[in-house]
Coordinates of C-alpha atoms in Angstrom, one line a residue:
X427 CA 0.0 0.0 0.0
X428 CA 0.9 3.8 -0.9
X429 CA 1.3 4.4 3.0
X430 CA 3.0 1.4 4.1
X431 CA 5.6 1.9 1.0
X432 CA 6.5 5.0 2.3
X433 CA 6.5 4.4 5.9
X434 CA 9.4 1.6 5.0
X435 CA 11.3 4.4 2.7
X436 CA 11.6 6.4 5.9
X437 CA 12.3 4.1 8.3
X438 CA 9.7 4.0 10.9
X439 CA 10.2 0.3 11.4
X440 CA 9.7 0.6 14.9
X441 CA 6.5 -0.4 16.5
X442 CA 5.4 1.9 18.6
X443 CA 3.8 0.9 22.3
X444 CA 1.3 4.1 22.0
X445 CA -0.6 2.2 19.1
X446 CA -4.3 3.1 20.4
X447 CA -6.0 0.5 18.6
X448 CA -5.0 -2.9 17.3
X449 CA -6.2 -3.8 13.6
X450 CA -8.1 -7.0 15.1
X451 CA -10.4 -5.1 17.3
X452 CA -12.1 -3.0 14.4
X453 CA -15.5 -3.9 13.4
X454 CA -14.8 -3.1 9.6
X455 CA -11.7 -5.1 9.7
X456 CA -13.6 -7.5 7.2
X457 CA -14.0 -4.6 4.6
X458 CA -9.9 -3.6 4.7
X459 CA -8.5 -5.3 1.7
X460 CA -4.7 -3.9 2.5
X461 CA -5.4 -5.8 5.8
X462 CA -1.4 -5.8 6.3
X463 CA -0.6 -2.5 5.3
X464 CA -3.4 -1.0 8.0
X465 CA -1.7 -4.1 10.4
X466 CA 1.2 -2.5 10.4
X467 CA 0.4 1.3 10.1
X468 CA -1.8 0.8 13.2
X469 CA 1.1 -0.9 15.4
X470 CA 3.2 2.0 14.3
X471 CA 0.8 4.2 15.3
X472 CA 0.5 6.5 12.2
X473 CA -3.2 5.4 12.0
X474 CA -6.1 4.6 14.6
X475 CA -9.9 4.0 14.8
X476 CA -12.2 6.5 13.6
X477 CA -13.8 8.3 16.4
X478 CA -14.3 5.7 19.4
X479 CA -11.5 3.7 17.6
X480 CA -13.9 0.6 17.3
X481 CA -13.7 1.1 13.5
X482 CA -11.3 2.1 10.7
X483 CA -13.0 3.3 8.3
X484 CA -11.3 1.7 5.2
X485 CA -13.1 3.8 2.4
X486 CA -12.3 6.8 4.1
X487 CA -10.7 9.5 1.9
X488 CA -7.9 11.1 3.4
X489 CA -7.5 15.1 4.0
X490 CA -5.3 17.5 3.1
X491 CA -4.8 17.6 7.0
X492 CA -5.4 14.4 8.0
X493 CA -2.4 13.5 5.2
X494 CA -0.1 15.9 7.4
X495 CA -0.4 14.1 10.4
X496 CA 0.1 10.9 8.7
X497 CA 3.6 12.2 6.8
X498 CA 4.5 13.8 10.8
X499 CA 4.0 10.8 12.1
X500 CA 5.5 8.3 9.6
X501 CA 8.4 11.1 10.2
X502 CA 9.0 11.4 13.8
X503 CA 7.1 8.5 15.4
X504 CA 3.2 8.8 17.6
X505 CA 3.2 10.9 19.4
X506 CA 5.3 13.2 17.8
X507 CA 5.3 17.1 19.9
X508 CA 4.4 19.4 17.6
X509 CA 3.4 22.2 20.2
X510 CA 6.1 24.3 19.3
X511 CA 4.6 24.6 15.8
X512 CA 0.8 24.9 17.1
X513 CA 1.3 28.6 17.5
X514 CA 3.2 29.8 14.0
X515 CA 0.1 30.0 12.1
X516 CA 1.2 29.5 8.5
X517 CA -2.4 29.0 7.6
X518 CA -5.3 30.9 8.7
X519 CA -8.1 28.1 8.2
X520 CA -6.3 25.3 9.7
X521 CA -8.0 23.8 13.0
X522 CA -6.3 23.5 16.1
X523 CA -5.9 19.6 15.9
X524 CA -4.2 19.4 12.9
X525 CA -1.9 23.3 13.4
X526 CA 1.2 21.8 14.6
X527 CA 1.2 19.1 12.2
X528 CA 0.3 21.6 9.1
X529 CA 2.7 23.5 10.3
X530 CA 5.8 21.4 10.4
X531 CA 5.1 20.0 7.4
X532 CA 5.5 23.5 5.8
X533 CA 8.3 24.7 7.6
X534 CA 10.1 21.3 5.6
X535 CA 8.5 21.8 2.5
X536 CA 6.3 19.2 2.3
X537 CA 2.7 20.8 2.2
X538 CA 2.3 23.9 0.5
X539 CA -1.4 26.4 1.2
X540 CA -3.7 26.8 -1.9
X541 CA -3.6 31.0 -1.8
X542 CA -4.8 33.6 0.6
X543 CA -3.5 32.1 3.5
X544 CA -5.3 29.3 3.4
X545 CA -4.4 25.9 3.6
X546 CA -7.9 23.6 2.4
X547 CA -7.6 21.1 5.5
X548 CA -11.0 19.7 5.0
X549 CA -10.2 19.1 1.3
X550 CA -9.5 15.7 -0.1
X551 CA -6.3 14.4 -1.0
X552 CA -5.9 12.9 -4.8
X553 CA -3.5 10.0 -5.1
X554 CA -0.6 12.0 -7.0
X555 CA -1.4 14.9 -4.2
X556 CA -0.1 12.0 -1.6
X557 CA 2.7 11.1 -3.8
X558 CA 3.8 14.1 -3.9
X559 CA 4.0 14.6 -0.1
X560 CA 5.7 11.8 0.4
X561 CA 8.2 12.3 -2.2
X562 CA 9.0 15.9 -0.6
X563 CA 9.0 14.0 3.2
X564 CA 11.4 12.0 0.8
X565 CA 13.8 14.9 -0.4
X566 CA 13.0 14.8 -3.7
X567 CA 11.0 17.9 -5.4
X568 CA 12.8 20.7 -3.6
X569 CA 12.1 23.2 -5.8
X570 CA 8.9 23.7 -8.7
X571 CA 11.9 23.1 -11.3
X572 CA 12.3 19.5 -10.4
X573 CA 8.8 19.1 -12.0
X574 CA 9.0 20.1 -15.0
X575 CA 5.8 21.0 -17.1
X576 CA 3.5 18.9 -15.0
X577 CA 3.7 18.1 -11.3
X578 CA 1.3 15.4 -11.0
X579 CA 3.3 13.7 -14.2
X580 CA 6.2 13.7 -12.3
X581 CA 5.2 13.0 -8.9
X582 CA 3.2 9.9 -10.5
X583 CA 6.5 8.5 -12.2
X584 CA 8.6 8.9 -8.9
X585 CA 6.4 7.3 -7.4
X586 CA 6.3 4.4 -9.6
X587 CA 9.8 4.6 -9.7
X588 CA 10.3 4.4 -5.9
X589 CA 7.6 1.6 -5.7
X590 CA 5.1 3.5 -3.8
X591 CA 2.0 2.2 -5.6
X592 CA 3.0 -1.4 -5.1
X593 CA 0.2 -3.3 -6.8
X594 CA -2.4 -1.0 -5.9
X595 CA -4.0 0.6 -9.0
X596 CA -4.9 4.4 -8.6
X597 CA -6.0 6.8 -10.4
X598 CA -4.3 9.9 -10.2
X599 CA -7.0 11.9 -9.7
X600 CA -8.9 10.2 -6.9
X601 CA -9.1 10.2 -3.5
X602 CA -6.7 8.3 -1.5
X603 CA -8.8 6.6 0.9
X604 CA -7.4 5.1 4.3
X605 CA -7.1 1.5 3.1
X606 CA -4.8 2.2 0.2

């Protein structure tokens, strides 16, 4: 899965003991097809249940903000302290939950706003948006000339090329839900 693949490209091997939920508990474990990709993202911690954690919600899609605390995370480990980001307000429509995570992914490059200040937390992330977050977390596309003409083009074939897709079959375009 996109996630997993990445989470292995950084490192975070380690299975963290903070892991609030295990992938056996949830109720729509039957409906997760990546069931070893959400196995291991939940014992490291990057993901837990929705609300009460009794459920995962596999179909899911991921947002823009939600996809910042996953790339934190996958980064520095659960339970990552970003308080000391909480309070630079890079974005002016970011809730509090998600500041410090928005935040620190900006300050390295990794998210950028959408204009005005404004960051679009509540907005849906496509797959090649994804791709492209996690290649930045990955040091590659630095700067807008390392894309070329097209960013999703070039995000999409790094991302091939650093096997982040695995055997999943996205479509650019699309949301990336939580399963995949």
């Amino acid at each position: 899965s996109l996630v997993m693949a990445a989470a292995m490209l950084i490192g975070m091997m380690a299975v963290s003991a903070s892991a609030a939920d295990n992938y056996e508990d949830f109720t729509d474990k039957d409906e997760i097809k990546n069931t070893e990709a959400v196995a291991t993202m939940v014992s490291l911690g990057v993901f837990n249940g929705k609300e009460d954690g009794s459920y995962f919600d596999p179909t899911g899609i991921v947002t823009r903000a939600e996809m910042a605390v996953i790339i934190s995370t996958m980064l520095y480990g659960a339970g990552v302290n970003v308080n000391q980001f909480a309070e630079t307000n890079v974005f002016t429509d970011v809730p509090a939950w998600a500041e410090g995570y928005v935040n620190l992914c900006s300050s390295l490059g990794i998210v950028a706003g959408v204009g005005d200040g404004k960051f679009d937390p509540s907005a849906t992330v496509t797959t090649a948006q994804a791709v492209l977050m996690l290649c930045r977390a990955l040091g590659y596309f630095q700067n807008a000339a390392d894309f070329g003409d097209n960013w999703m083009l070039a995000a999409t074939a790094k991302g091939t090329q650093l096997g982040l897709y695995g055997d999943l079959k996205l479509t650019a375009n699309e949301g990336l839900t939580r399963d995949n």
